[in-house]
Coordinates of C-alpha atoms and ligand atoms in Angstrom, one line a residue:
M7 CA -4.0 0.1 35.1
S8 CA -1.7 2.9 36.1
V9 CA -2.0 6.6 35.5
A10 CA 0.8 8.5 33.6
T11 CA 2.1 11.7 35.0
Q12 CA 1.5 14.8 32.9
Q13 CA 4.8 16.1 31.6
F14 CA 5.2 17.7 28.2
T15 CA 5.9 21.0 26.5
L16 CA 4.4 21.8 23.2
R17 CA 6.7 22.4 20.2
Q18 CA 7.1 26.0 19.4
A19 CA 5.4 25.6 16.0
N20 CA 2.3 24.2 17.7
Q21 CA 2.3 26.9 20.4
A22 CA 2.4 29.5 17.7
F23 CA -0.4 27.7 15.7
L24 CA -2.6 27.6 18.8
A25 CA -1.9 31.1 20.0
Q26 CA -4.3 32.9 17.6
P27 CA -7.8 32.0 16.5
R28 CA -7.5 29.7 13.5
K29 CA -9.3 30.8 10.4
M30 CA -11.0 28.7 7.6
L31 CA -9.6 28.1 4.2
I32 CA -11.7 29.5 1.4
D33 CA -10.5 30.1 -2.2
G34 CA -6.8 29.9 -1.2
K35 CA -7.1 32.4 1.7
W36 CA -7.5 32.1 5.4
V37 CA -10.6 34.0 6.4
A38 CA -12.8 34.5 9.5
A39 CA -16.4 33.3 9.6
A40 CA -18.8 35.7 7.9
S41 CA -20.6 35.9 11.2
G42 CA -17.3 36.5 13.1
K43 CA -18.1 33.5 15.3
T44 CA -15.5 31.2 16.7
F45 CA -15.7 28.0 18.8
A46 CA -13.5 26.6 21.5
V47 CA -11.4 23.4 21.1
F48 CA -10.5 21.5 24.2
D49 CA -7.6 19.3 25.3
P50 CA -9.3 15.9 26.2
G51 CA -6.5 15.1 28.6
T52 CA -7.2 18.1 30.8
G53 CA -10.5 19.5 29.7
R54 CA -8.8 22.9 29.2
E55 CA -9.5 25.1 26.2
I56 CA -6.5 25.1 23.7
A57 CA -7.7 27.1 20.7
Q58 CA -10.5 29.1 19.2
V59 CA -11.5 28.2 15.6
A60 CA -13.6 30.1 13.1
A61 CA -17.1 28.6 13.0
A62 CA -18.4 28.0 9.5
D63 CA -22.1 28.5 8.9
K64 CA -24.3 28.4 5.8
A65 CA -22.9 31.7 4.5
D66 CA -19.3 30.4 4.6
I67 CA -20.2 27.1 3.1
D68 CA -21.9 29.0 0.2
L69 CA -18.6 30.9 -0.3
A70 CA -16.5 27.8 -0.1
V71 CA -18.8 25.9 -2.6
A72 CA -18.7 28.8 -5.0
A73 CA -14.9 28.8 -4.8
A74 CA -14.7 25.1 -5.3
R75 CA -17.1 25.4 -8.4
R76 CA -14.9 28.1 -9.9
A77 CA -11.7 26.0 -9.3
F78 CA -13.4 23.0 -10.8
T79 CA -13.6 24.6 -14.2
N80 CA -10.5 26.8 -13.9
K81 CA -7.8 25.8 -16.4
A82 CA -5.2 25.7 -13.6
W83 CA -6.9 22.7 -12.2
A84 CA -9.3 21.4 -14.9
G85 CA -6.5 21.5 -17.5
M86 CA -3.8 20.1 -15.3
K87 CA -2.2 17.0 -16.7
A88 CA -2.6 13.7 -14.9
C89 CA 1.1 13.5 -14.2
D90 CA 1.0 16.9 -12.6
R91 CA -1.9 15.9 -10.3
E92 CA 0.2 13.0 -9.3
R93 CA 3.2 15.2 -8.6
L94 CA 1.1 17.6 -6.5
L95 CA -0.3 14.9 -4.4
N96 CA 3.1 13.4 -3.8
R97 CA 4.3 16.8 -2.8
L98 CA 1.5 17.1 -0.3
A99 CA 2.5 13.6 1.0
D100 CA 6.1 14.8 1.4
L101 CA 5.1 17.9 3.3
V102 CA 2.9 15.8 5.7
E103 CA 5.8 13.5 6.2
A104 CA 8.3 16.4 6.8
N105 CA 5.9 17.8 9.4
A106 CA 5.1 14.4 10.9
D107 CA 6.2 15.1 14.5
E108 CA 4.5 18.4 14.7
L109 CA 1.2 17.0 13.2
A110 CA 1.3 14.0 15.6
E111 CA 1.6 16.3 18.5
L112 CA -1.2 18.5 17.4
E113 CA -3.4 15.5 16.7
S114 CA -2.6 14.0 20.2
L115 CA -3.4 17.3 21.9
D116 CA -6.7 17.7 19.9
N117 CA -8.0 14.2 20.0
G118 CA -6.4 12.8 23.2
K119 CA -4.8 9.7 21.6
S120 CA -1.2 9.0 22.5
V121 CA 1.4 10.9 20.5
N122 CA 3.1 7.7 19.5
L123 CA -0.1 6.3 18.0
A124 CA -0.7 9.6 16.3
R125 CA 2.8 9.6 14.9
Y126 CA 3.2 6.0 13.9
V127 CA -0.4 5.1 12.9
D128 CA -2.3 8.3 11.9
V129 CA 0.4 10.3 10.3
V130 CA 2.2 7.3 8.7
A131 CA -1.1 6.0 7.3
A132 CA -2.1 9.5 6.1
V133 CA 1.1 9.8 4.1
D134 CA 0.7 6.3 2.7
C135 CA -2.9 7.1 1.6
L136 CA -1.8 10.3 -0.1
R137 CA 1.0 8.4 -1.9
Y138 CA -1.2 5.5 -2.9
M139 CA -3.8 7.8 -4.4
A140 CA -1.1 9.9 -6.1
G141 CA -0.4 6.8 -8.2
W142 CA -3.8 6.8 -9.7
P143 CA -4.2 9.9 -11.9
T144 CA -2.1 8.4 -14.7
K145 CA -3.8 5.0 -14.5
I146 CA -7.5 6.1 -14.7
E147 CA -8.7 4.6 -18.0
G148 CA -11.8 4.0 -19.9
S149 CA -12.4 1.2 -22.4
T150 CA -13.4 0.6 -25.9
I151 CA -16.7 -1.3 -26.3
P152 CA -17.8 -3.4 -29.3
V153 CA -21.4 -2.2 -29.8
S154 CA -23.7 -4.0 -32.2
V155 CA -27.0 -2.1 -32.1
P156 CA -29.3 -4.9 -33.3
Y157 CA -32.0 -2.5 -34.7
M158 CA -29.4 -0.7 -36.9
P159 CA -27.9 -3.7 -38.8
D160 CA -26.0 -1.7 -41.4
A161 CA -24.5 1.0 -39.1
K162 CA -21.0 0.9 -37.7
F163 CA -20.0 2.5 -34.4
F164 CA -16.9 3.3 -32.4
A165 CA -17.8 3.4 -28.7
Y166 CA -15.7 4.0 -25.7
T167 CA -16.0 5.0 -22.1
M168 CA -14.2 7.8 -20.4
R169 CA -13.9 8.9 -16.8
E170 CA -14.5 12.4 -15.5
P171 CA -14.3 13.8 -12.0
V172 CA -17.7 14.0 -10.3
G173 CA -17.2 17.7 -9.6
V174 CA -17.5 19.7 -6.3
V175 CA -17.4 17.4 -3.4
G176 CA -18.5 18.0 0.2
Q177 CA -16.6 15.9 2.7
I178 CA -17.6 15.6 6.3
I179 CA -15.3 13.7 8.7
P180 CA -15.3 12.5 12.3
W181 CA -13.0 13.1 15.3
N182 CA -11.5 9.7 15.9
F183 CA -8.7 9.9 13.3
P184 CA -8.9 13.5 12.2
L185 CA -5.9 13.8 10.0
L186 CA -6.2 10.3 8.5
M187 CA -9.9 10.8 7.7
A188 CA -9.0 14.1 6.0
A189 CA -6.3 12.2 3.9
W190 CA -8.8 9.3 3.1
K191 CA -11.2 11.9 1.8
L192 CA -8.9 14.5 0.1
A193 CA -6.5 12.0 -1.6
P194 CA -8.9 10.3 -4.0
A195 CA -10.8 13.5 -4.7
L196 CA -7.6 15.3 -5.6
A197 CA -6.3 12.3 -7.6
T198 CA -9.4 12.4 -9.8
G199 CA -9.6 16.2 -10.3
C200 CA -12.5 17.0 -8.1
T201 CA -12.6 20.1 -5.9
V202 CA -13.4 19.9 -2.2
V203 CA -15.1 21.6 0.7
L204 CA -13.9 19.6 3.8
K205 CA -15.7 20.0 7.1
P206 CA -13.6 18.5 10.0
A207 CA -15.4 17.5 13.2
E208 CA -16.0 20.3 15.7
Q209 CA -14.1 18.4 18.4
T210 CA -10.9 18.1 16.3
P211 CA -10.5 20.7 13.6
L212 CA -6.8 21.5 14.2
S213 CA -4.9 18.9 12.1
A214 CA -7.1 19.5 9.1
L215 CA -6.4 23.2 9.3
R216 CA -2.7 22.6 9.5
L217 CA -3.1 20.2 6.5
G218 CA -4.8 23.1 4.7
E219 CA -1.6 25.2 5.1
L220 CA 0.4 22.3 3.6
V221 CA -2.1 22.0 0.7
L222 CA -1.3 25.7 -0.1
E223 CA 2.4 25.1 0.4
A224 CA 2.2 22.1 -2.0
G225 CA 0.9 24.5 -4.7
Y226 CA -2.7 23.5 -5.2
P227 CA -4.6 26.2 -7.1
A228 CA -6.9 28.4 -5.0
G229 CA -10.3 26.9 -4.3
V230 CA -9.4 23.3 -5.1
V231 CA -9.3 22.5 -1.3
N232 CA -11.5 24.6 1.1
I233 CA -11.6 23.7 4.7
C234 CA -14.5 24.9 6.8
P235 CA -14.5 23.9 10.5
G236 CA -17.9 24.1 12.2
F237 CA -20.7 22.2 13.8
G238 CA -22.7 19.4 12.2
E239 CA -26.1 20.9 12.4
T240 CA -24.9 24.2 10.8
A241 CA -21.9 23.8 8.5
G242 CA -22.3 20.1 8.0
A243 CA -26.0 20.2 7.2
A244 CA -25.5 23.2 4.8
L245 CA -22.8 21.3 2.9
A246 CA -24.8 18.1 2.7
A247 CA -27.9 20.0 1.4
H248 CA -26.0 22.4 -0.9
P249 CA -27.6 22.4 -4.4
D250 CA -24.2 23.0 -6.1
V251 CA -22.4 20.2 -4.4
D252 CA -22.2 17.1 -6.8
K253 CA -21.2 14.5 -4.2
V254 CA -21.1 14.2 -0.4
A255 CA -18.7 11.8 1.3
F256 CA -19.4 11.3 5.0
T257 CA -17.8 9.3 7.8
G258 CA -19.5 9.3 11.1
S259 CA -22.5 7.8 12.9
T260 CA -25.2 5.8 11.2
E261 CA -27.7 8.3 12.7
V262 CA -26.1 11.3 11.0
G263 CA -25.5 9.2 7.9
K264 CA -29.3 9.0 7.5
L265 CA -29.6 12.8 7.8
I266 CA -26.9 13.2 5.1
V267 CA -28.9 11.0 2.7
Q268 CA -32.0 13.1 3.4
A269 CA -30.1 16.3 2.9
A270 CA -28.7 15.0 -0.4
L271 CA -32.2 14.3 -1.8
G272 CA -32.7 17.9 -3.0
N273 CA -30.3 17.7 -5.9
L274 CA -29.7 13.9 -5.8
K275 CA -26.0 14.4 -5.2
K276 CA -23.9 11.2 -5.1
V277 CA -23.5 10.0 -1.6
S278 CA -20.8 7.7 0.0
L279 CA -21.0 6.8 3.7
E280 CA -18.7 5.1 6.1
L281 CA -20.8 4.6 9.2
G282 CA -21.0 2.9 12.6
G283 CA -20.2 -0.7 13.5
K284 CA -20.5 -3.3 16.2
S285 CA -17.9 -5.6 14.8
P286 CA -17.5 -9.2 16.1
A287 CA -14.2 -10.8 17.0
I288 CA -14.6 -14.6 17.0
V289 CA -12.1 -16.7 18.9
L290 CA -12.2 -20.4 17.9
P291 CA -11.0 -23.1 20.3
D292 CA -7.8 -23.8 18.3
A293 CA -6.7 -20.2 18.1
D294 CA -3.1 -19.4 19.1
M295 CA -3.7 -17.7 22.5
D296 CA -0.5 -15.7 22.3
I297 CA -1.9 -13.9 19.2
A298 CA -5.7 -14.1 19.9
I299 CA -5.7 -12.6 23.4
P300 CA -3.6 -9.4 22.8
G301 CA -5.3 -9.2 19.3
A302 CA -8.8 -9.3 20.7
A303 CA -7.8 -6.8 23.4
M304 CA -6.3 -4.3 20.8
A305 CA -9.3 -4.9 18.5
I306 CA -11.3 -3.0 21.1
F307 CA -8.9 -0.9 23.1
F308 CA -6.9 0.6 20.1
N309 CA -7.6 4.4 19.9
Q310 CA -9.6 4.1 23.2
G311 CA -12.2 2.0 21.3
Q312 CA -13.1 5.0 19.2
V313 CA -12.8 3.0 15.9
C314 CA -15.8 2.4 13.7
C315 CA -14.6 -1.2 13.1
A316 CA -13.6 -1.9 16.7
G317 CA -14.0 -5.5 17.8
S318 CA -16.6 -4.5 20.4
R319 CA -18.4 -7.9 20.5
L320 CA -16.1 -10.7 21.5
Y321 CA -17.4 -14.2 20.8
V322 CA -15.2 -16.9 22.4
H323 CA -15.7 -20.7 22.2
K324 CA -17.0 -21.8 25.6
S325 CA -14.0 -24.2 26.2
I326 CA -11.6 -21.2 26.3
F327 CA -14.0 -18.4 27.4
D328 CA -12.6 -17.8 30.8
K329 CA -9.0 -17.9 29.6
V330 CA -9.5 -15.4 26.8
V331 CA -11.7 -13.1 28.9
D332 CA -9.2 -13.1 31.7
G333 CA -6.4 -12.5 29.2
V334 CA -8.2 -9.6 27.6
A335 CA -9.0 -8.1 31.0
G336 CA -5.3 -8.6 31.9
V337 CA -4.2 -6.5 28.9
A338 CA -6.7 -3.8 30.0
K339 CA -5.4 -3.8 33.5
G340 CA -1.8 -3.4 32.2
F341 CA -2.4 -0.2 30.3
T342 CA -0.9 3.1 31.5
V343 CA -3.7 5.6 31.0
G344 CA -2.9 9.2 30.8
H345 CA -2.6 12.4 28.8
G346 CA -1.8 11.7 25.1
L347 CA 1.4 13.7 25.2
S348 CA 2.8 12.0 28.3
P349 CA 5.6 9.8 27.0
S350 CA 4.5 6.7 29.0
T351 CA 0.8 6.9 28.0
Q352 CA -0.6 3.8 26.3
M353 CA -4.3 4.8 26.5
G354 CA -5.5 8.3 26.3
P355 CA -8.8 10.0 27.2
L356 CA -11.9 9.9 25.1
V357 CA -12.3 12.8 22.7
S358 CA -14.9 14.9 24.7
E359 CA -16.9 15.3 27.8
E360 CA -20.0 14.3 25.8
Q361 CA -18.3 11.1 24.6
A362 CA -17.0 10.2 28.1
L363 CA -20.6 10.7 29.5
R364 CA -22.1 8.6 26.7
V365 CA -19.7 5.7 27.2
A366 CA -20.0 5.8 31.0
S367 CA -23.8 5.8 30.7
Y368 CA -23.7 2.7 28.4
I369 CA -21.6 0.9 31.1
E370 CA -23.9 2.0 33.8
D371 CA -27.0 0.8 31.9
G372 CA -25.3 -2.6 31.4
L373 CA -24.4 -2.9 35.1
K374 CA -27.9 -2.0 36.1
S375 CA -29.3 -4.8 34.0
G376 CA -27.1 -7.5 35.5
V377 CA -24.0 -7.3 33.4
E378 CA -20.7 -7.9 35.2
A379 CA -17.5 -5.9 34.7
V380 CA -14.5 -8.2 34.8
T381 CA -12.3 -5.1 34.7
G382 CA -13.0 -1.4 34.4
G383 CA -16.5 0.0 34.5
R384 CA -15.9 3.5 35.7
R385 CA -15.0 7.0 34.6
L386 CA -11.7 8.1 36.1
D387 CA -12.0 10.6 38.9
Q388 CA -9.6 13.2 37.4
P389 CA -9.7 16.1 35.0
G390 CA -10.0 15.1 31.4
Y391 CA -12.3 12.6 29.7
F392 CA -10.9 9.3 30.9
V393 CA -13.0 6.0 31.0
E394 CA -11.4 2.8 32.2
P395 CA -10.9 0.0 29.6
T396 CA -13.8 -2.2 30.4
V397 CA -14.6 -5.9 29.8
L398 CA -18.3 -6.9 30.3
V399 CA -19.6 -10.4 30.7
K400 CA -23.0 -12.0 31.5
V401 CA -24.6 -10.0 28.7
K402 CA -27.7 -10.9 26.7
P403 CA -28.2 -10.3 22.9
E404 CA -31.0 -7.9 23.4
M405 CA -29.1 -5.5 25.7
K406 CA -28.1 -2.1 24.6
V407 CA -24.4 -2.8 25.3
V408 CA -24.5 -5.7 22.8
K409 CA -26.6 -4.0 20.2
E410 CA -25.5 -0.4 20.1
E411 CA -22.2 1.2 19.1
I412 CA -20.6 2.5 22.3
F413 CA -17.5 4.0 20.5
G414 CA -15.4 3.6 23.6
P415 CA -13.0 1.1 25.4
V416 CA -15.9 -1.3 26.2
V417 CA -16.1 -4.9 25.0
V418 CA -18.9 -7.3 25.6
A419 CA -17.7 -11.0 25.8
M420 CA -20.0 -13.9 25.0
P421 CA -19.5 -17.7 24.9
F422 CA -20.6 -19.8 21.9
D423 CA -20.8 -23.5 21.2
D424 CA -20.6 -24.1 17.4
L425 CA -19.9 -22.3 14.2
D426 CA -23.5 -21.9 13.0
E427 CA -24.5 -20.4 16.3
V428 CA -21.7 -17.9 16.3
V429 CA -22.4 -16.9 12.7
T430 CA -26.0 -16.2 13.6
Q431 CA -25.0 -14.2 16.7
A432 CA -22.3 -12.3 14.9
N433 CA -24.6 -11.3 12.1
N434 CA -27.4 -10.4 14.4
T435 CA -26.8 -6.6 14.1
I436 CA -27.8 -3.7 11.9
Y437 CA -24.2 -3.1 11.2
G438 CA -21.7 -4.8 8.9
L439 CA -18.4 -3.0 8.9
G440 CA -15.8 -5.5 10.1
A441 CA -15.3 -8.9 11.7
S442 CA -12.3 -10.9 12.8
I443 CA -11.7 -14.7 13.1
W444 CA -9.0 -16.0 15.4
T445 CA -8.1 -19.6 14.4
R446 CA -5.4 -21.9 13.0
D447 CA -8.0 -24.0 11.3
L448 CA -8.1 -23.1 7.6
G449 CA -11.3 -25.0 6.9
K450 CA -13.2 -23.2 9.6
M451 CA -11.8 -19.9 8.6
H452 CA -13.0 -20.5 5.0
R453 CA -16.4 -21.4 6.3
L454 CA -16.7 -18.3 8.5
A455 CA -15.2 -15.6 6.2
P456 CA -18.0 -15.8 3.5
A457 CA -20.7 -16.3 6.1
L458 CA -20.0 -13.1 8.0
K459 CA -21.9 -10.1 6.8
A460 CA -19.1 -7.5 7.0
G461 CA -17.2 -5.3 4.6
T462 CA -13.8 -6.6 5.9
V463 CA -13.1 -9.9 7.5
W464 CA -9.8 -10.1 9.3
V465 CA -8.1 -13.4 10.2
N466 CA -5.8 -13.4 13.2
C467 CA -5.7 -9.7 13.1
H468 CA -8.2 -6.8 13.4
S469 CA -8.6 -3.3 12.1
V470 CA -5.7 -3.8 9.7
I471 CA -6.3 -1.2 7.1
D472 CA -4.3 -0.4 4.0
A473 CA -4.6 2.3 1.4
A474 CA -4.8 -0.4 -1.3
L475 CA -7.6 -2.4 0.4
P476 CA -11.2 -1.3 -0.1
F477 CA -12.9 -0.5 3.2
G478 CA -16.5 0.0 3.9
G479 CA -19.7 -1.5 5.2
F480 CA -22.5 -3.9 4.6
K481 CA -26.0 -3.1 5.9
Q482 CA -26.3 0.1 7.9
S483 CA -22.5 0.5 8.1
G484 CA -22.4 2.5 4.9
W485 CA -22.6 2.9 1.1
G486 CA -19.5 2.5 -1.1
R487 CA -15.9 1.6 -0.4
E488 CA -13.1 3.9 0.5
L489 CA -9.4 3.2 -0.2
G490 CA -8.2 1.1 -3.1
R491 CA -9.4 1.4 -6.6
E492 CA -13.0 1.7 -5.3
A493 CA -12.2 5.1 -3.7
I494 CA -11.3 6.4 -7.2
D495 CA -14.7 5.2 -8.5
L496 CA -16.5 7.1 -5.8
Y497 CA -15.1 10.4 -7.2
M498 CA -15.6 9.7 -10.9
E499 CA -18.5 9.6 -13.4
R500 CA -18.3 7.2 -16.3
K501 CA -19.3 8.6 -19.7
S502 CA -20.1 6.5 -22.7
V503 CA -19.2 8.0 -26.1
C504 CA -20.9 6.3 -29.1
A505 CA -19.9 7.5 -32.6
M506 CA -21.4 6.3 -35.8
V507 CA -18.5 5.9 -38.3
Ligands
ADP22 P1 -20.2 11.4 16.6 O1 -21.6 11.1 17.0 O2 -19.3 10.3 16.7 O3 -19.6 12.7 17.0 P2 -21.2 12.3 14.1 O4 -21.8 11.4 13.1 O5 -22.2 13.1 15.0 O6 -20.3 11.5 15.0 O7 -20.2 13.4 13.5 C1 -19.4 13.1 12.4 C2 -19.4 14.3 11.5 O8 -20.7 14.7 11.1 C3 -18.8 15.6 12.2 O9 -18.0 16.3 11.4 C4 -20.1 16.3 12.6 O10 -19.9 17.7 12.7 C5 -20.9 16.0 11.4 N1 -22.4 16.2 11.6 C6 -23.1 16.0 12.7 N2 -24.4 16.2 12.5 C7 -24.6 16.6 11.2 C8 -25.6 16.9 10.3 N3 -26.9 17.0 10.7 N4 -25.4 17.2 9.0 C9 -24.1 17.1 8.5 N5 -23.1 16.8 9.3 C10 -23.2 16.5 10.6

């Protein structure tokens, strides 16, 4: 592992964006918090403050929800034709694409990830999600249903179903893919005609605020999209509990997901959740090592391991265990670690001091209980929130490092003997977001894929996500599916109309 030098100058547009306190977007206007409070945003690569952002609290959430409610029934939005909702969403996608380099730089600075990753994964995938969802408004259909009504033998009916937007939606997103998560949330809501109050994570509010400017530039009516940065316990909790919010969509930890469910109880708002994971990557003895080794490494180290479906439990057949583990450790050792904006950086810092401490304490806890680090195992002794990419072996199923989501560049590797055993081990978790199988044996692949309790099973790849492919979790990894047709369903009610004719 080598350390990249820090050499970069911010684009002028971003310098200007960061120079003054950023406000929140309510009812089409940029406003300060009612309390006047702001909070600091830090560069994870240096630990230095880069911006001040308005801190939304309950009073601001109330204003934003009221604006979203007005916009929901306002003719400018409620009466907009499906083809015009399509055009608007495509215009927003075009604007994100036109500002891709600037957005990627902002994202890298705010989150810590390498600017190349931000540019060619986050921004590209955000544009793709907006475009995919832009295709839906004109394709949302109901159906006609032949009803018989057995207790009214002589009556005739014409019955059909229709779809309606669910209403005002609260969306609470995490810090690992800030712009992309905003796109995953906004795109289906806007495609279906909902209105939104979006709360970005307090660690990474910047790209969502820039996206808000592009939303206005695209021409969305005032109040359709409101963006309220702030803390979870204040702004997030107020949004989740708000009696005039019809649905809350949340991505984040399972722990907070449970709080969202409790907060939603008051008015029984609809809830969709994309939560934590501890996803297994399973390498069978016949796997192509040239694919499986770098694949298993990227399954965990991509985005510094801050991926809800990261392959954080590596199960390798005992006959190839040493080879695969050495190979994955070799990939880790080869990374150039550094500031996200340094051109040579392959792995950036973690998002925050808190996250770096959390990840380091998991590693320490493991090492104390007899786990061995094949590589990594330390926080880097330099400014910023850097933790070494780490491969742990000699772990036991009951250990915290095996059971709990670390959300950092830390993988636990375990040998297995046969398929039944690895299925039992892989499923021995409260989570069920993703799983990957690395093999050339189709028969074994088809035995494993249905047996794994996970929302997505990848074969010879991991964390491959597409706007058309539903994504979400079994068990405590969530409720509902984002992306694909299922995401549209999350934002719509179905109404049955039954007419006696
Ligand atoms: P992490 O632990 O990875 O930071 P969280 O689940 O805490 O993830 O955060 C994800 C999002 O949830 C963030 O936008 C955060 O502000 C928000 N959040 C945290 N706590 C609450 C809460 N009690 N109610 C609503 N939102 C919250």
